[in-house]
Coordinates of C-alpha atoms and ligand atoms in Angstrom, one line a residue:
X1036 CA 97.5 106.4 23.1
X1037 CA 97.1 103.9 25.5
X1038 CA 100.6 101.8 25.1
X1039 CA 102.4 105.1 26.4
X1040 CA 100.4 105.7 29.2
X1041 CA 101.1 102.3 30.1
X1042 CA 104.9 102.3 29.6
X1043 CA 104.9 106.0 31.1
X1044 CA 103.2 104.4 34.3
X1045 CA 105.5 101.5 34.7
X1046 CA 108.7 103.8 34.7
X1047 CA 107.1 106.2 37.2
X1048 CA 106.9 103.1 39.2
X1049 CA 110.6 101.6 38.8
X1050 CA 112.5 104.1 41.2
X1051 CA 110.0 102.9 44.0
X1052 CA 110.7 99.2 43.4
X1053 CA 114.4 100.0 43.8
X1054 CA 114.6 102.1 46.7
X1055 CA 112.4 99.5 48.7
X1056 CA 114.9 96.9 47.6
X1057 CA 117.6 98.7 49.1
X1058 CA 116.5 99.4 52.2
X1059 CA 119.0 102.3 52.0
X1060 CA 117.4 105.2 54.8
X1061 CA 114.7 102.9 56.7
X1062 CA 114.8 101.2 59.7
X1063 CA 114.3 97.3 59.6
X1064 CA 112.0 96.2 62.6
X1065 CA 110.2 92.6 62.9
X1066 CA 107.3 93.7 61.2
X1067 CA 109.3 95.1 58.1
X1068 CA 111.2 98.5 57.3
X1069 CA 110.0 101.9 58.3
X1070 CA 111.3 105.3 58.4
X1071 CA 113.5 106.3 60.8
X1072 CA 110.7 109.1 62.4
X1073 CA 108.3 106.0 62.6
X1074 CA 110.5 105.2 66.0
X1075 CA 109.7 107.5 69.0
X1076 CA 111.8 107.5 71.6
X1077 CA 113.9 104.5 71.7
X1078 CA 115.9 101.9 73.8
X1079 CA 119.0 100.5 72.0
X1080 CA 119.6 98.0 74.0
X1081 CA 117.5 95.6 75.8
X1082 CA 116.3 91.9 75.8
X1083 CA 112.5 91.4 75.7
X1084 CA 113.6 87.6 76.9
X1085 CA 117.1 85.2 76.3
X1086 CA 118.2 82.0 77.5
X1087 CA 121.4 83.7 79.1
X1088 CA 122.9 81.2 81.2
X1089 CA 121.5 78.5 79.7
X1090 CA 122.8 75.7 76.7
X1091 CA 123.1 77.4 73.5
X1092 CA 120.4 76.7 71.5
X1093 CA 119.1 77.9 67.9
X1094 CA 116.2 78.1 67.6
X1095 CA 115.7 78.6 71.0
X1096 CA 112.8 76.9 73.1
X1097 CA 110.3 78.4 75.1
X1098 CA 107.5 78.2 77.8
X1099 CA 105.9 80.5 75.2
X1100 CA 102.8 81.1 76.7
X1101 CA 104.7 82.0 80.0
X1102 CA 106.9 84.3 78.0
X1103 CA 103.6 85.8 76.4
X1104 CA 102.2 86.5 79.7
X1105 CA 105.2 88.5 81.1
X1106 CA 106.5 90.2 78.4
X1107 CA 103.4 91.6 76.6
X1108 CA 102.0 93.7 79.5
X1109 CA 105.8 94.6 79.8
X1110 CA 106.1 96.1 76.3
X1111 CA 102.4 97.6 76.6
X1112 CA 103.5 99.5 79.7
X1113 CA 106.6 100.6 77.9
X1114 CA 104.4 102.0 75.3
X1115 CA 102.3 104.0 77.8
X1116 CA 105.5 105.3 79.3
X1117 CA 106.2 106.8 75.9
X1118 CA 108.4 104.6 74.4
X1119 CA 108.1 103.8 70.4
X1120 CA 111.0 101.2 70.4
X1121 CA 113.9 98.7 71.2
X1122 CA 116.7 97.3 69.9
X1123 CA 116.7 93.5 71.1
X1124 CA 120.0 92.3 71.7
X1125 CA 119.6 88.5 72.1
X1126 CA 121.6 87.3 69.7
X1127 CA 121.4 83.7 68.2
X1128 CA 122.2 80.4 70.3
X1129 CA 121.4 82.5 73.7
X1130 CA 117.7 82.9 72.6
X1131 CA 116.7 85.1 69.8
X1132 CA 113.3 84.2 68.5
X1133 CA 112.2 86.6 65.8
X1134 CA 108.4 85.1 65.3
X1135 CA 107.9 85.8 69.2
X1136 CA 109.3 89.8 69.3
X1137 CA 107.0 90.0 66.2
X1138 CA 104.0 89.0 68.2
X1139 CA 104.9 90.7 70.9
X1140 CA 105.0 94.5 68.6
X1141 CA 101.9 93.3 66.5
X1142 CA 100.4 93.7 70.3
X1143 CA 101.9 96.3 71.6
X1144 CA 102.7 98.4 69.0
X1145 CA 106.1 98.6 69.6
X1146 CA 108.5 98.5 67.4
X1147 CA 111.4 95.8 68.1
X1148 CA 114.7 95.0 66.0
X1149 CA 116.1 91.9 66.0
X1150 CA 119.7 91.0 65.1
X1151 CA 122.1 88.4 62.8
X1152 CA 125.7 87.5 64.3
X1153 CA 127.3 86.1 67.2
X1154 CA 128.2 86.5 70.6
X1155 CA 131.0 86.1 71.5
X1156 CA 131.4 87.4 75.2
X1157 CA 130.7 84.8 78.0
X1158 CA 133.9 82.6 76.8
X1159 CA 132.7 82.4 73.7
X1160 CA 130.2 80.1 75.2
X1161 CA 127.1 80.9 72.5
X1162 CA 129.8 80.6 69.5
X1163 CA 128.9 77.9 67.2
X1164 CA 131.1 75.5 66.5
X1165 CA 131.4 76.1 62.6
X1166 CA 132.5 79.6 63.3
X1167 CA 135.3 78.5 64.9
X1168 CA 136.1 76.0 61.1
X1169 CA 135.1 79.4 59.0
X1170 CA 136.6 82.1 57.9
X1171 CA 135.1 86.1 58.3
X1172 CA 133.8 86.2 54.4
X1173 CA 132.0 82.3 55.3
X1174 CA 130.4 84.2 58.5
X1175 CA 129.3 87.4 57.1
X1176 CA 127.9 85.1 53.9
X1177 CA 125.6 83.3 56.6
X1178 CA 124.5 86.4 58.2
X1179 CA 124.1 88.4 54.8
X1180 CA 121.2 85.4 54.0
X1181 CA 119.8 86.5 56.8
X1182 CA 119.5 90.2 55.9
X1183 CA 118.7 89.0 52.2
X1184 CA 116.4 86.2 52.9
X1185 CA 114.9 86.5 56.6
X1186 CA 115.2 84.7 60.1
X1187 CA 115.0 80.9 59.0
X1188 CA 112.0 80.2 58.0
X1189 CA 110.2 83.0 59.3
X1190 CA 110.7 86.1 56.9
X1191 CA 111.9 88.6 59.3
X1192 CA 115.3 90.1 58.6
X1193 CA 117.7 91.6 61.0
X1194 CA 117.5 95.4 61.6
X1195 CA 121.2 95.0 63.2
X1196 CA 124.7 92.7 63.5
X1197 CA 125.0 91.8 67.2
X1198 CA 128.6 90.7 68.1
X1199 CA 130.1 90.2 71.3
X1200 CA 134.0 89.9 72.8
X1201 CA 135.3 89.1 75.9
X1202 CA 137.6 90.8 78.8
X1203 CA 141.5 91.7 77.7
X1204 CA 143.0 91.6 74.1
X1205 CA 140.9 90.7 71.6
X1206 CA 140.9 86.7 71.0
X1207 CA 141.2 85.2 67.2
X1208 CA 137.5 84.0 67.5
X1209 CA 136.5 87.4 68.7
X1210 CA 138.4 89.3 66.2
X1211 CA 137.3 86.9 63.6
X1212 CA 133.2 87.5 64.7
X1213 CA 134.2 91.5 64.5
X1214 CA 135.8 91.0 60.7
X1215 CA 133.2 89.1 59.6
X1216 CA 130.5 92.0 61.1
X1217 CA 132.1 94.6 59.4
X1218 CA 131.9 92.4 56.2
X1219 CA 128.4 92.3 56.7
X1220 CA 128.0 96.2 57.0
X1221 CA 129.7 96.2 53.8
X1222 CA 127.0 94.0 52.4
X1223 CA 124.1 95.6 54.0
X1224 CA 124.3 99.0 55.6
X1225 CA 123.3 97.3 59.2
X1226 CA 124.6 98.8 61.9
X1227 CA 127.5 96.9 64.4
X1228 CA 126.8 96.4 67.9
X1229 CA 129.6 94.8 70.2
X1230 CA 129.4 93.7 73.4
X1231 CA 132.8 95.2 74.6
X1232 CA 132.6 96.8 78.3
X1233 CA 135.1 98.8 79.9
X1234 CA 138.0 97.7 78.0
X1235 CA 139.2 100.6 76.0
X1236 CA 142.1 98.9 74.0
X1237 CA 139.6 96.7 72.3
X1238 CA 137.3 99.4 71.7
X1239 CA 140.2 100.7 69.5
X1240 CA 141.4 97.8 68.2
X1241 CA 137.8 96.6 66.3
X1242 CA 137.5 100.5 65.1
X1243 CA 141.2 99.2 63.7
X1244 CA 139.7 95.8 62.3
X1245 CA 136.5 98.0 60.6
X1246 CA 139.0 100.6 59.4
X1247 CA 141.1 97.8 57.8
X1248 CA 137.5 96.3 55.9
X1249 CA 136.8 99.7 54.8
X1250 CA 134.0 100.6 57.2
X1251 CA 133.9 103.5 59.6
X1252 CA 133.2 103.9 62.9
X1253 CA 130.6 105.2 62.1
X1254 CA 128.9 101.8 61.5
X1255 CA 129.8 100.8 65.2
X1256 CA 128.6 100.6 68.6
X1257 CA 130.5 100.4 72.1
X1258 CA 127.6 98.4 73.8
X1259 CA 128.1 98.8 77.7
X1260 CA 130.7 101.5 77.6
X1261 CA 129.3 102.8 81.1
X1262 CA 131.6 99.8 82.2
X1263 CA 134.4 102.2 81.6
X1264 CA 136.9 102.4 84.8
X1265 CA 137.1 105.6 86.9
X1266 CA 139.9 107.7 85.0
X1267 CA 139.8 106.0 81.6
X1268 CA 136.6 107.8 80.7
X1269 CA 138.4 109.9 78.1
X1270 CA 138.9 106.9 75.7
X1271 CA 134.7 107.3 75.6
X1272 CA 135.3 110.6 73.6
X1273 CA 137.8 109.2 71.3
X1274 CA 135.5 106.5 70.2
X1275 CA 133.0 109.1 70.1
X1276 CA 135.5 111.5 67.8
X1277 CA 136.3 108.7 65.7
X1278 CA 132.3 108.7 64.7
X1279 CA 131.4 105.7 67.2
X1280 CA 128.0 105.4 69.2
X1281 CA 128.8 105.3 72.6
X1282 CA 126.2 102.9 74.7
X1283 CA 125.6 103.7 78.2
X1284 CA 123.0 100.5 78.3
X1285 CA 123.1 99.7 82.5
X1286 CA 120.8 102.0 84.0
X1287 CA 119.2 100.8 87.2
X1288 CA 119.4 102.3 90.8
X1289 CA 122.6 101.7 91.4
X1290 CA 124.3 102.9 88.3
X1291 CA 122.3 105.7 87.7
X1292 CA 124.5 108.0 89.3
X1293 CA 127.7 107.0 87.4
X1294 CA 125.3 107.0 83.9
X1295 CA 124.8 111.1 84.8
X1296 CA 128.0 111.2 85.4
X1297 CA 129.3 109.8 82.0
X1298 CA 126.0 111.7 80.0
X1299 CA 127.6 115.2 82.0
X1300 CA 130.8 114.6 80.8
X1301 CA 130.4 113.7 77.0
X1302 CA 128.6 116.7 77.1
X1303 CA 130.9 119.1 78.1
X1304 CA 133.6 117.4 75.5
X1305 CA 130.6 117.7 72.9
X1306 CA 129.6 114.1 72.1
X1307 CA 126.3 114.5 73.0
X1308 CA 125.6 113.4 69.7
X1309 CA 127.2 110.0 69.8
X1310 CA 125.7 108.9 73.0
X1311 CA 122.9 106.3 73.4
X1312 CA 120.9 105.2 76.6
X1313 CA 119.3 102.3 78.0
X1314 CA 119.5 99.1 80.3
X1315 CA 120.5 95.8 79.5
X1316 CA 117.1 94.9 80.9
X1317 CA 115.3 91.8 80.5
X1318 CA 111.6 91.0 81.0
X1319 CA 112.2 87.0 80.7
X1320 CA 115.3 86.1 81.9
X1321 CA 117.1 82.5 81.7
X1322 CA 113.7 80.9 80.4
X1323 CA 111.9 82.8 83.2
X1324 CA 114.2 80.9 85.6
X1325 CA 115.5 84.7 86.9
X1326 CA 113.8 87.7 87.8
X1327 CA 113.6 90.4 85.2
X1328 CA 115.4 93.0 84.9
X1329 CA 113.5 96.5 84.6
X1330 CA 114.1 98.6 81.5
X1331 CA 111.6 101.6 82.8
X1332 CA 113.9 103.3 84.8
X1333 CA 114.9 106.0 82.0
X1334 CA 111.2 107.0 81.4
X1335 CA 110.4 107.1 85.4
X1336 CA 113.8 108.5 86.8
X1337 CA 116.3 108.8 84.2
X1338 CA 114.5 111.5 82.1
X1339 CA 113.7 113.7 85.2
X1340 CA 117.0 113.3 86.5
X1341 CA 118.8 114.9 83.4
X1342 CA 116.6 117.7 82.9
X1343 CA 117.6 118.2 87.0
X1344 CA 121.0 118.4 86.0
X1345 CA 120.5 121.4 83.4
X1346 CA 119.6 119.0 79.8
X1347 CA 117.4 121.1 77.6
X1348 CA 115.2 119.2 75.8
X1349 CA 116.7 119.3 72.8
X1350 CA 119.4 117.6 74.1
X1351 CA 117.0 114.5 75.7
X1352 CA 115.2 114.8 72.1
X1353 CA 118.7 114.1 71.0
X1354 CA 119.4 111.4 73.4
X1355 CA 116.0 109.4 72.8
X1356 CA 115.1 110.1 69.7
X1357 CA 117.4 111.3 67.3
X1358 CA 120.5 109.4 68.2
X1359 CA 118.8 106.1 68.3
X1360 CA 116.8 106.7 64.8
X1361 CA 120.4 107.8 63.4
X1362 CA 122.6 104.4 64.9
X1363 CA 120.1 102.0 63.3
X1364 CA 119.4 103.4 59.8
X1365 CA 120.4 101.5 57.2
X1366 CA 123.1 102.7 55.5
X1367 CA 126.7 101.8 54.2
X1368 CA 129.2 104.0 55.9
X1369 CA 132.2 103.9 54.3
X1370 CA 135.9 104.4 55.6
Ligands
ZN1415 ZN1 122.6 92.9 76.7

């Protein structure tokens, strides 16, 4: 009876066809979903290259074949150091260019995540000006497409929301770029990174802004929370109860003391768990205008350092693995 083996075939096939479309439990990188164990060990927050400091611009433009020929050996060495993958975190109008981080992981065999939303850190500087005309459901529309349709033109779809605010209370723009993110989540399981620094009160007060949307913490992280003044350190574990990932992204020489420091502490309050490392590096900086800044540091001091100071590798599993695979999964996370 052919027409049943037929009709018995396509139905063993729907549930496939659904979970793909979903994208519920995978990881979105340039080159397309994977599963979360597909990473390695991880960096959550770097920039391959950006336009920092320059005019906004989107798309951006490029020396390309100068950015080629600094930041591919980069992201080869990174893969001989170990490392399976980063995060990008150049966000639109301050560089983001999707089709170059895809070349650059078809040869290097890294996997890199790109990012939908705006920054809006720097004085708002890389805002667009129709943000500032649109409401949060307008913005989370445009950056849904994204998720939903690709990068423009170029079929590649966000693996994460990158926001940004600035210094003090949180400004309407600001708020408005966190509401609409959260929106977003709603929309797509992507997870919420937000430039926010050492500036506690606004940490709380987007967890209150996600809270309000109906997405948990949990959805959220504090990007550059090693900023964090001497003494206010316990508003890192808060976060971190309230189900927040908690991003010490500034290693380098001179902060690597103060990043052992914070790593020591969350894990003697328990929040090992919540706690993502990396740099803020950059291997093309302004254009190539400014010299890079290295994002190696973890694999060549970092790593050594914390087993020094008592880690068990669990915990480092934890710390460059596990965590990292966990914060970008796709996955709605409800209030
Ligand atoms: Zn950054």
């Amino acid at each position: 009876m052919p027409a049943v083996n037929i009709t018995r075939r396509a139905w063993l096939a729907a549930p496939l066809v659904t979970v793909a479309q979903s994208e519920e439990g995978r990881v979105m990188t340039v080159r397309g979903p994977v599963v979360p164990e597909a990473l390695g060990l991880m960096l959550p927050h770097e920039h391959l290259f950006s336009n920092f400091g320059e005019d906004p611009a989107e798309p951006p433009h490029y020396d390309e074949p100068a950015l080629l020929g600094a930041v591919e050996p980069y992201a080869r060495r990174l893969r001989e150091l170990g490392c399976g993958a980063v995060a990008d975190a150049t966000a639109a109008w301050f560089g983001r260019s999707p089709a170059l981080l895809r070349t650059i992981s078809e040869k290097s065999g890294l996997h890199i995540l790109t990012n939908t939303g705006y920054y809006g850190a720097a004085s708002d500087r890389y805002v667009p000006k129709h943000a500032f005309e649109e409401d949060a459901a307008r913005l989370a529309a445009r950056w849904v497409r994204e998720w939903r349709e690709g990068i423009g033109r170029t079929g590649i779809r966000p693996g994460f929301i990158k926001t940004g605010v600035d210094a003090g209370p949180l400004s309407e723009i600001d708020a408005r770029l966190v509401r609409a993110a959260a929106l977003t989540h709603r929309d797509t399981g992507l997870t919420i990174a937000v430039h926010t620094g050492g500036n506690p009160e606004s940490a709380m007060r987007q967890m209150a802004i996600l809270r309000e949307e109906g997405v948990s913490p949990e959805a959220w992280i504090w990007v550059h929370a090693n900023q964090v003044k001497r003494g206010e350190e316990e508003a890192l574990g808060r976060a971190a109860a309230a189900g927040a990932w908690i991003s010490l992204d500034g290693l380098d020489e001179t902060t690597m003391e103060r990043h052992l420091e914070l790593v020591m502490q969350m894990r003697a309050s328990g929040h090992l768990a919540r706690l993502l490392l990396s740099h803020d590096g950059n291997s093309f900086r302004a254009g190539g205008k400014r010299p890079m800044r290295p994002y190696t540091l973890l694999f060549e001091q970092f790593l050594p350092q914390l087993r020094k100071a008592g880690l068990e590798e669990n915990e480092i599993r934890r710390l460059t693995r596990d965590n990292p695979a966990r914060a970008f999964t796709v996955r709605r996370r409800g209030a």
